[in-house]
């Protein structure tokens, strides 16, 4: 006789791990079995501890996996637990050697973050732009095995102190709500289409070939540039006009 569930003696323990018969389990049968097992889990006094154990991560031969990759544990299906594991897979990466974290720029950003909470102040103190500072903070979160979505500045600094990257005495506290990595601002995600003051003139000027700058051609009017030593049209026709001083036709033609 197979074991029965304490929360429902009518339910076999196989409900949490599936039938061991050969062949696939019919979908309706599987869904009914899983629903009955989850229902029992919801009233179990150790549901949270059960889920924590089964969903914990173990590393074997450098590969991370769930402690219990199959079955229903803590009211969650194996598929649900695997999806959660994939979402936080960066947390279970093998620990990064401290020597790889100790880059000059990264340590400057870390020391600046210990003294300041504002993103711009951190960047200024580290001697880099805000984008570079935020990128280094993101790298630190990943290398120190923190959750990128929820890690706070305090957690990042505490992990750095624990790894010997930072002196605890230089850390300035905050209210605990400062994120380890600031969210990107809308301005940094979307390029600006409006030119700044003076930029429009600069773009227009740079788009015009140098040989044409300063020369404006007006429709219907042709400009003649007189080169040094060149006779004007009037000077060239003067000898001809002097031969016919009363000839209006030649004057008009000229």
PDB file of C-alpha atoms in Angstrom:
ATOM      1  CA  UNK A   1       0.000   0.000   0.000  1.00  0.00           C
ATOM      2  CA  UNK A   2       1.396   3.350  -0.999  1.00  0.00           C
ATOM      3  CA  UNK A   3       1.832   6.165   1.541  1.00  0.00           C
ATOM      4  CA  UNK A   4      -0.988   8.630   2.033  1.00  0.00           C
ATOM      5  CA  UNK A   5      -0.829  12.391   2.516  1.00  0.00           C
ATOM      6  CA  UNK A   6      -1.237  13.638   6.079  1.00  0.00           C
ATOM      7  CA  UNK A   7      -3.333  16.569   4.901  1.00  0.00           C
ATOM      8  CA  UNK A   8      -5.653  14.320   2.874  1.00  0.00           C
ATOM      9  CA  UNK A   9      -5.535  10.604   3.575  1.00  0.00           C
ATOM     10  CA  UNK A  10      -7.446   9.974   0.357  1.00  0.00           C
ATOM     11  CA  UNK A  11      -4.506  11.339  -1.629  1.00  0.00           C
ATOM     12  CA  UNK A  12      -1.464   9.232  -2.416  1.00  0.00           C
ATOM     13  CA  UNK A  13       2.032  10.618  -1.934  1.00  0.00           C
ATOM     14  CA  UNK A  14       2.550   9.937  -5.624  1.00  0.00           C
ATOM     15  CA  UNK A  15       0.461  13.039  -6.295  1.00  0.00           C
ATOM     16  CA  UNK A  16       3.514  15.193  -5.543  1.00  0.00           C
ATOM     17  CA  UNK A  17       5.823  13.310  -7.882  1.00  0.00           C
ATOM     18  CA  UNK A  18       3.639  11.798 -10.587  1.00  0.00           C
ATOM     19  CA  UNK A  19       2.862   8.261 -11.513  1.00  0.00           C
ATOM     20  CA  UNK A  20       5.846   6.028 -12.204  1.00  0.00           C
ATOM     21  CA  UNK A  21       4.034   4.058 -14.889  1.00  0.00           C
ATOM     22  CA  UNK A  22       5.550   3.872 -18.353  1.00  0.00           C
ATOM     23  CA  UNK A  23       4.199   6.309 -20.900  1.00  0.00           C
ATOM     24  CA  UNK A  24       3.009   9.893 -20.592  1.00  0.00           C
ATOM     25  CA  UNK A  25       0.385  10.894 -18.075  1.00  0.00           C
ATOM     26  CA  UNK A  26      -2.826  12.230 -19.623  1.00  0.00           C
ATOM     27  CA  UNK A  27      -3.062  15.993 -19.285  1.00  0.00           C
ATOM     28  CA  UNK A  28      -6.371  16.033 -17.417  1.00  0.00           C
ATOM     29  CA  UNK A  29      -5.151  13.398 -14.991  1.00  0.00           C
ATOM     30  CA  UNK A  30      -1.902  15.296 -14.406  1.00  0.00           C
ATOM     31  CA  UNK A  31      -3.636  18.643 -13.832  1.00  0.00           C
ATOM     32  CA  UNK A  32      -6.126  17.090 -11.379  1.00  0.00           C
ATOM     33  CA  UNK A  33      -3.316  15.385  -9.491  1.00  0.00           C
ATOM     34  CA  UNK A  34      -1.234  18.555  -9.274  1.00  0.00           C
ATOM     35  CA  UNK A  35      -4.198  20.666  -8.154  1.00  0.00           C
ATOM     36  CA  UNK A  36      -5.007  18.210  -5.357  1.00  0.00           C
ATOM     37  CA  UNK A  37      -1.377  18.166  -4.195  1.00  0.00           C
ATOM     38  CA  UNK A  38      -1.084  21.962  -4.199  1.00  0.00           C
ATOM     39  CA  UNK A  39      -4.335  22.227  -2.221  1.00  0.00           C
ATOM     40  CA  UNK A  40      -2.842  20.103   0.539  1.00  0.00           C
ATOM     41  CA  UNK A  41       0.380  22.167   0.462  1.00  0.00           C
ATOM     42  CA  UNK A  42      -1.516  25.400   1.056  1.00  0.00           C
ATOM     43  CA  UNK A  43      -2.645  24.186   4.483  1.00  0.00           C
ATOM     44  CA  UNK A  44       0.687  22.628   5.435  1.00  0.00           C
ATOM     45  CA  UNK A  45       2.484  24.338   8.366  1.00  0.00           C
ATOM     46  CA  UNK A  46       5.938  23.840   6.782  1.00  0.00           C
ATOM     47  CA  UNK A  47       5.027  24.937   3.239  1.00  0.00           C
ATOM     48  CA  UNK A  48       7.467  27.854   3.219  1.00  0.00           C
ATOM     49  CA  UNK A  49      10.348  25.806   4.582  1.00  0.00           C
ATOM     50  CA  UNK A  50       9.590  23.033   2.092  1.00  0.00           C
ATOM     51  CA  UNK A  51       9.716  25.450  -0.839  1.00  0.00           C
ATOM     52  CA  UNK A  52      12.903  27.060   0.469  1.00  0.00           C
ATOM     53  CA  UNK A  53      14.637  23.700   0.635  1.00  0.00           C
ATOM     54  CA  UNK A  54      13.499  22.389  -2.757  1.00  0.00           C
ATOM     55  CA  UNK A  55      14.186  25.684  -4.523  1.00  0.00           C
ATOM     56  CA  UNK A  56      17.596  26.193  -2.961  1.00  0.00           C
ATOM     57  CA  UNK A  57      20.556  25.978  -5.287  1.00  0.00           C
ATOM     58  CA  UNK A  58      23.351  23.457  -5.180  1.00  0.00           C
ATOM     59  CA  UNK A  59      26.487  23.521  -7.313  1.00  0.00           C
ATOM     60  CA  UNK A  60      27.946  20.307  -8.671  1.00  0.00           C
ATOM     61  CA  UNK A  61      30.990  20.291 -10.924  1.00  0.00           C
ATOM     62  CA  UNK A  62      30.577  24.026 -11.467  1.00  0.00           C
ATOM     63  CA  UNK A  63      26.944  23.632 -12.574  1.00  0.00           C
ATOM     64  CA  UNK A  64      24.076  25.059 -10.531  1.00  0.00           C
ATOM     65  CA  UNK A  65      20.756  23.248 -10.142  1.00  0.00           C
ATOM     66  CA  UNK A  66      17.743  23.092  -7.848  1.00  0.00           C
ATOM     67  CA  UNK A  67      18.039  20.883  -4.783  1.00  0.00           C
ATOM     68  CA  UNK A  68      14.841  19.117  -5.873  1.00  0.00           C
ATOM     69  CA  UNK A  69      14.412  19.638  -9.621  1.00  0.00           C
ATOM     70  CA  UNK A  70      11.308  17.421  -9.914  1.00  0.00           C
ATOM     71  CA  UNK A  71       7.984  17.237  -8.130  1.00  0.00           C
ATOM     72  CA  UNK A  72       5.714  19.612  -6.242  1.00  0.00           C
ATOM     73  CA  UNK A  73       7.347  21.247  -3.236  1.00  0.00           C
ATOM     74  CA  UNK A  74       6.001  24.051  -1.064  1.00  0.00           C
ATOM     75  CA  UNK A  75       2.877  24.405  -3.186  1.00  0.00           C
ATOM     76  CA  UNK A  76       4.805  25.053  -6.425  1.00  0.00           C
ATOM     77  CA  UNK A  77       5.119  22.894  -9.513  1.00  0.00           C
ATOM     78  CA  UNK A  78       8.536  21.921 -10.830  1.00  0.00           C
ATOM     79  CA  UNK A  79       7.985  24.166 -13.855  1.00  0.00           C
ATOM     80  CA  UNK A  80       7.232  27.180 -11.623  1.00  0.00           C
ATOM     81  CA  UNK A  81      10.334  26.593  -9.552  1.00  0.00           C
ATOM     82  CA  UNK A  82      12.526  26.178 -12.628  1.00  0.00           C
ATOM     83  CA  UNK A  83      11.221  29.422 -14.117  1.00  0.00           C
ATOM     84  CA  UNK A  84      12.043  31.253 -10.884  1.00  0.00           C
ATOM     85  CA  UNK A  85      15.489  29.647 -10.921  1.00  0.00           C
ATOM     86  CA  UNK A  86      16.130  30.890 -14.464  1.00  0.00           C
ATOM     87  CA  UNK A  87      15.054  34.437 -13.545  1.00  0.00           C
ATOM     88  CA  UNK A  88      17.599  34.592 -10.773  1.00  0.00           C
ATOM     89  CA  UNK A  89      20.295  32.476 -12.448  1.00  0.00           C
ATOM     90  CA  UNK A  90      22.840  35.265 -12.086  1.00  0.00           C
ATOM     91  CA  UNK A  91      22.660  34.747  -8.321  1.00  0.00           C
ATOM     92  CA  UNK A  92      23.970  31.222  -8.540  1.00  0.00           C
ATOM     93  CA  UNK A  93      26.994  31.839 -10.739  1.00  0.00           C
ATOM     94  CA  UNK A  94      30.256  30.621  -9.249  1.00  0.00           C
ATOM     95  CA  UNK A  95      31.827  33.211  -6.996  1.00  0.00           C
ATOM     96  CA  UNK A  96      34.034  35.605  -8.913  1.00  0.00           C
ATOM     97  CA  UNK A  97      37.613  35.750  -7.604  1.00  0.00           C
ATOM     98  CA  UNK A  98      38.317  38.968  -5.735  1.00  0.00           C
ATOM     99  CA  UNK A  99      41.232  39.743  -8.041  1.00  0.00           C
ATOM    100  CA  UNK A 100      38.783  40.094 -10.942  1.00  0.00           C
ATOM    101  CA  UNK A 101      36.685  42.582  -8.987  1.00  0.00           C
ATOM    102  CA  UNK A 102      39.692  44.680  -7.964  1.00  0.00           C
ATOM    103  CA  UNK A 103      39.951  46.837 -11.057  1.00  0.00           C
ATOM    104  CA  UNK A 104      41.059  50.418 -10.516  1.00  0.00           C
ATOM    105  CA  UNK A 105      37.902  52.032 -11.862  1.00  0.00           C
ATOM    106  CA  UNK A 106      35.563  49.579 -10.127  1.00  0.00           C
ATOM    107  CA  UNK A 107      37.182  50.160  -6.757  1.00  0.00           C
ATOM    108  CA  UNK A 108      36.931  53.945  -7.257  1.00  0.00           C
ATOM    109  CA  UNK A 109      33.209  53.591  -7.970  1.00  0.00           C
ATOM    110  CA  UNK A 110      32.781  51.348  -4.942  1.00  0.00           C
ATOM    111  CA  UNK A 111      34.546  53.826  -2.662  1.00  0.00           C
ATOM    112  CA  UNK A 112      32.465  56.677  -4.094  1.00  0.00           C
ATOM    113  CA  UNK A 113      29.271  54.669  -3.529  1.00  0.00           C
ATOM    114  CA  UNK A 114      30.285  54.114   0.091  1.00  0.00           C
ATOM    115  CA  UNK A 115      30.400  57.882   0.613  1.00  0.00           C
ATOM    116  CA  UNK A 116      27.465  58.987  -1.550  1.00  0.00           C
ATOM    117  CA  UNK A 117      23.950  57.774  -2.329  1.00  0.00           C
ATOM    118  CA  UNK A 118      23.160  60.085  -5.249  1.00  0.00           C
ATOM    119  CA  UNK A 119      24.097  58.638  -8.657  1.00  0.00           C
ATOM    120  CA  UNK A 120      25.622  61.881  -9.954  1.00  0.00           C
ATOM    121  CA  UNK A 121      27.610  62.393  -6.771  1.00  0.00           C
ATOM    122  CA  UNK A 122      28.959  58.841  -7.027  1.00  0.00           C
ATOM    123  CA  UNK A 123      30.049  59.408 -10.614  1.00  0.00           C
ATOM    124  CA  UNK A 124      31.688  62.732  -9.807  1.00  0.00           C
ATOM    125  CA  UNK A 125      33.580  61.292  -6.842  1.00  0.00           C
ATOM    126  CA  UNK A 126      34.779  58.350  -8.949  1.00  0.00           C
ATOM    127  CA  UNK A 127      35.890  60.644 -11.773  1.00  0.00           C
ATOM    128  CA  UNK A 128      33.663  59.010 -14.408  1.00  0.00           C
ATOM    129  CA  UNK A 129      30.358  59.812 -16.104  1.00  0.00           C
ATOM    130  CA  UNK A 130      27.074  58.579 -14.648  1.00  0.00           C
ATOM    131  CA  UNK A 131      26.599  55.891 -17.283  1.00  0.00           C
ATOM    132  CA  UNK A 132      30.011  54.361 -16.606  1.00  0.00           C
ATOM    133  CA  UNK A 133      29.481  54.493 -12.843  1.00  0.00           C
ATOM    134  CA  UNK A 134      26.110  52.734 -13.138  1.00  0.00           C
ATOM    135  CA  UNK A 135      27.631  50.070 -15.388  1.00  0.00           C
ATOM    136  CA  UNK A 136      30.356  49.378 -12.833  1.00  0.00           C
ATOM    137  CA  UNK A 137      27.723  49.174 -10.080  1.00  0.00           C
ATOM    138  CA  UNK A 138      25.819  46.620 -12.161  1.00  0.00           C
ATOM    139  CA  UNK A 139      28.974  44.569 -12.637  1.00  0.00           C
ATOM    140  CA  UNK A 140      29.619  44.634  -8.890  1.00  0.00           C
ATOM    141  CA  UNK A 141      26.088  43.388  -8.190  1.00  0.00           C
ATOM    142  CA  UNK A 142      26.577  40.474 -10.566  1.00  0.00           C
ATOM    143  CA  UNK A 143      30.066  39.574  -9.354  1.00  0.00           C
ATOM    144  CA  UNK A 144      29.021  39.708  -5.697  1.00  0.00           C
ATOM    145  CA  UNK A 145      26.047  37.391  -6.398  1.00  0.00           C
ATOM    146  CA  UNK A 146      23.279  39.852  -5.571  1.00  0.00           C
ATOM    147  CA  UNK A 147      19.829  40.125  -7.116  1.00  0.00           C
ATOM    148  CA  UNK A 148      20.031  42.856  -9.746  1.00  0.00           C
ATOM    149  CA  UNK A 149      16.312  43.632  -9.495  1.00  0.00           C
ATOM    150  CA  UNK A 150      16.074  44.037  -5.720  1.00  0.00           C
ATOM    151  CA  UNK A 151      19.584  44.619  -4.354  1.00  0.00           C
ATOM    152  CA  UNK A 152      20.014  47.827  -2.391  1.00  0.00           C
ATOM    153  CA  UNK A 153      23.042  50.061  -1.993  1.00  0.00           C
ATOM    154  CA  UNK A 154      23.424  48.822   1.585  1.00  0.00           C
ATOM    155  CA  UNK A 155      23.436  45.173   0.500  1.00  0.00           C
ATOM    156  CA  UNK A 156      26.038  45.853  -2.170  1.00  0.00           C
ATOM    157  CA  UNK A 157      28.311  47.673   0.253  1.00  0.00           C
ATOM    158  CA  UNK A 158      27.868  44.960   2.898  1.00  0.00           C
ATOM    159  CA  UNK A 159      28.854  42.290   0.367  1.00  0.00           C
ATOM    160  CA  UNK A 160      31.897  44.354  -0.634  1.00  0.00           C
ATOM    161  CA  UNK A 161      32.972  44.689   2.999  1.00  0.00           C
ATOM    162  CA  UNK A 162      32.524  40.941   3.501  1.00  0.00           C
ATOM    163  CA  UNK A 163      34.742  40.182   0.493  1.00  0.00           C
ATOM    164  CA  UNK A 164      37.418  42.560   1.759  1.00  0.00           C
ATOM    165  CA  UNK A 165      36.915  45.085  -1.032  1.00  0.00           C
ATOM    166  CA  UNK A 166      35.901  47.944   1.240  1.00  0.00           C
ATOM    167  CA  UNK A 167      36.545  49.196   4.743  1.00  0.00           C
ATOM    168  CA  UNK A 168      33.361  49.257   6.806  1.00  0.00           C
ATOM    169  CA  UNK A 169      34.412  52.520   8.464  1.00  0.00           C
ATOM    170  CA  UNK A 170      34.028  54.508   5.232  1.00  0.00           C
ATOM    171  CA  UNK A 171      30.445  53.416   4.551  1.00  0.00           C
ATOM    172  CA  UNK A 172      27.825  56.147   4.961  1.00  0.00           C
ATOM    173  CA  UNK A 173      24.406  54.685   5.692  1.00  0.00           C
ATOM    174  CA  UNK A 174      21.084  55.487   4.024  1.00  0.00           C
ATOM    175  CA  UNK A 175      17.389  54.706   4.569  1.00  0.00           C
ATOM    176  CA  UNK A 176      17.727  51.266   2.987  1.00  0.00           C
ATOM    177  CA  UNK A 177      15.734  52.147  -0.121  1.00  0.00           C
ATOM    178  CA  UNK A 178      18.574  53.298  -2.378  1.00  0.00           C
ATOM    179  CA  UNK A 179      18.975  50.719  -5.182  1.00  0.00           C
ATOM    180  CA  UNK A 180      22.350  49.204  -5.853  1.00  0.00           C
ATOM    181  CA  UNK A 181      21.936  50.074  -9.525  1.00  0.00           C
ATOM    182  CA  UNK A 182      19.851  53.168 -10.359  1.00  0.00           C
ATOM    183  CA  UNK A 183      17.102  52.556 -12.935  1.00  0.00           C
ATOM    184  CA  UNK A 184      17.822  54.097 -16.344  1.00  0.00           C
ATOM    185  CA  UNK A 185      16.266  57.511 -16.832  1.00  0.00           C
ATOM    186  CA  UNK A 186      13.918  58.122 -19.802  1.00  0.00           C
ATOM    187  CA  UNK A 187      16.425  60.613 -21.218  1.00  0.00           C
ATOM    188  CA  UNK A 188      19.157  57.970 -21.338  1.00  0.00           C
ATOM    189  CA  UNK A 189      16.922  55.436 -23.066  1.00  0.00           C
ATOM    190  CA  UNK A 190      15.593  57.741 -25.806  1.00  0.00           C
ATOM    191  CA  UNK A 191      17.892  59.931 -27.879  1.00  0.00           C
ATOM    192  CA  UNK A 192      16.907  63.563 -27.931  1.00  0.00           C
ATOM    193  CA  UNK A 193      15.536  64.810 -31.259  1.00  0.00           C
ATOM    194  CA  UNK A 194      15.540  68.496 -30.335  1.00  0.00           C
ATOM    195  CA  UNK A 195      18.863  70.225 -31.003  1.00  0.00           C
ATOM    196  CA  UNK A 196      20.361  72.254 -28.215  1.00  0.00           C
ATOM    197  CA  UNK A 197      20.994  75.964 -28.484  1.00  0.00           C
ATOM    198  CA  UNK A 198      23.413  76.605 -31.313  1.00  0.00           C
ATOM    199  CA  UNK A 199      23.459  72.932 -32.356  1.00  0.00           C
ATOM    200  CA  UNK A 200      21.041  73.454 -35.223  1.00  0.00           C
ATOM    201  CA  UNK A 201      23.254  76.128 -36.788  1.00  0.00           C
ATOM    202  CA  UNK A 202      26.300  73.936 -36.314  1.00  0.00           C
ATOM    203  CA  UNK A 203      24.616  70.990 -38.050  1.00  0.00           C
ATOM    204  CA  UNK A 204      23.456  73.090 -40.958  1.00  0.00           C
ATOM    205  CA  UNK A 205      26.874  74.678 -41.319  1.00  0.00           C
ATOM    206  CA  UNK A 206      28.708  71.348 -41.210  1.00  0.00           C
ATOM    207  CA  UNK A 207      26.342  69.877 -43.823  1.00  0.00           C
ATOM    208  CA  UNK A 208      27.286  72.558 -46.382  1.00  0.00           C
ATOM    209  CA  UNK A 209      30.566  72.076 -48.276  1.00  0.00           C
ATOM    210  CA  UNK A 210      33.217  74.569 -47.273  1.00  0.00           C
ATOM    211  CA  UNK A 211      33.472  75.949 -50.844  1.00  0.00           C
ATOM    212  CA  UNK A 212      29.813  76.983 -50.761  1.00  0.00           C
ATOM    213  CA  UNK A 213      29.625  78.545 -47.291  1.00  0.00           C
ATOM    214  CA  UNK A 214      28.872  82.242 -47.375  1.00  0.00           C
ATOM    215  CA  UNK A 215      27.637  82.141 -50.972  1.00  0.00           C
ATOM    216  CA  UNK A 216      23.902  82.480 -51.376  1.00  0.00           C
ATOM    217  CA  UNK A 217      22.410  81.885 -54.800  1.00  0.00           C
ATOM    218  CA  UNK A 218      19.127  83.656 -55.461  1.00  0.00           C
ATOM    219  CA  UNK A 219      16.727  82.317 -58.107  1.00  0.00           C
ATOM    220  CA  UNK A 220      16.753  84.333 -61.315  1.00  0.00           C
ATOM    221  CA  UNK A 221      19.894  86.228 -60.460  1.00  0.00           C
ATOM    222  CA  UNK A 222      23.394  85.212 -61.363  1.00  0.00           C
ATOM    223  CA  UNK A 223      26.343  86.522 -59.476  1.00  0.00           C
ATOM    224  CA  UNK A 224      29.578  87.181 -61.366  1.00  0.00           C
ATOM    225  CA  UNK A 225      32.666  87.197 -59.216  1.00  0.00           C
ATOM    226  CA  UNK A 226      35.310  89.654 -60.500  1.00  0.00           C
ATOM    227  CA  UNK A 227      38.796  88.302 -60.130  1.00  0.00           C
ATOM    228  CA  UNK A 228      41.727  90.666 -59.403  1.00  0.00           C
ATOM    229  CA  UNK A 229      42.942  92.347 -62.635  1.00  0.00           C
ATOM    230  CA  UNK A 230      39.818  91.350 -64.565  1.00  0.00           C
ATOM    231  CA  UNK A 231      37.956  94.063 -66.548  1.00  0.00           C
ATOM    232  CA  UNK A 232      34.315  94.682 -65.737  1.00  0.00           C
ATOM    233  CA  UNK A 233      31.710  94.382 -68.478  1.00  0.00           C
ATOM    234  CA  UNK A 234      31.381  98.190 -68.675  1.00  0.00           C
ATOM    235  CA  UNK A 235      35.128  98.669 -69.050  1.00  0.00           C
ATOM    236  CA  UNK A 236      35.295  96.044 -71.794  1.00  0.00           C
ATOM    237  CA  UNK A 237      32.504  97.667 -73.844  1.00  0.00           C
ATOM    238  CA  UNK A 238      33.640 101.245 -73.305  1.00  0.00           C
ATOM    239  CA  UNK A 239      35.707 101.460 -76.549  1.00  0.00           C
ATOM    240  CA  UNK A 240      32.757 100.210 -78.584  1.00  0.00           C
ATOM    241  CA  UNK A 241      30.267 102.596 -76.989  1.00  0.00           C
ATOM    242  CA  UNK A 242      32.583 105.531 -77.594  1.00  0.00           C
ATOM    243  CA  UNK A 243      32.392 104.814 -81.337  1.00  0.00           C
ATOM    244  CA  UNK A 244      28.621 105.164 -81.286  1.00  0.00           C
ATOM    245  CA  UNK A 245      27.800 107.730 -78.618  1.00  0.00           C
ATOM    246  CA  UNK A 246      24.210 108.251 -79.839  1.00  0.00           C
ATOM    247  CA  UNK A 247      23.311 104.655 -80.566  1.00  0.00           C
ATOM    248  CA  UNK A 248      20.676 103.730 -78.023  1.00  0.00           C
ATOM    249  CA  UNK A 249      20.466 100.173 -79.320  1.00  0.00           C
ATOM    250  CA  UNK A 250      24.089  99.439 -78.411  1.00  0.00           C
ATOM    251  CA  UNK A 251      23.637 101.106 -75.024  1.00  0.00           C
ATOM    252  CA  UNK A 252      20.612  98.973 -74.307  1.00  0.00           C
ATOM    253  CA  UNK A 253      22.486  95.880 -75.461  1.00  0.00           C
ATOM    254  CA  UNK A 254      25.328  96.740 -73.196  1.00  0.00           C
TER     255      UNK A 254
END
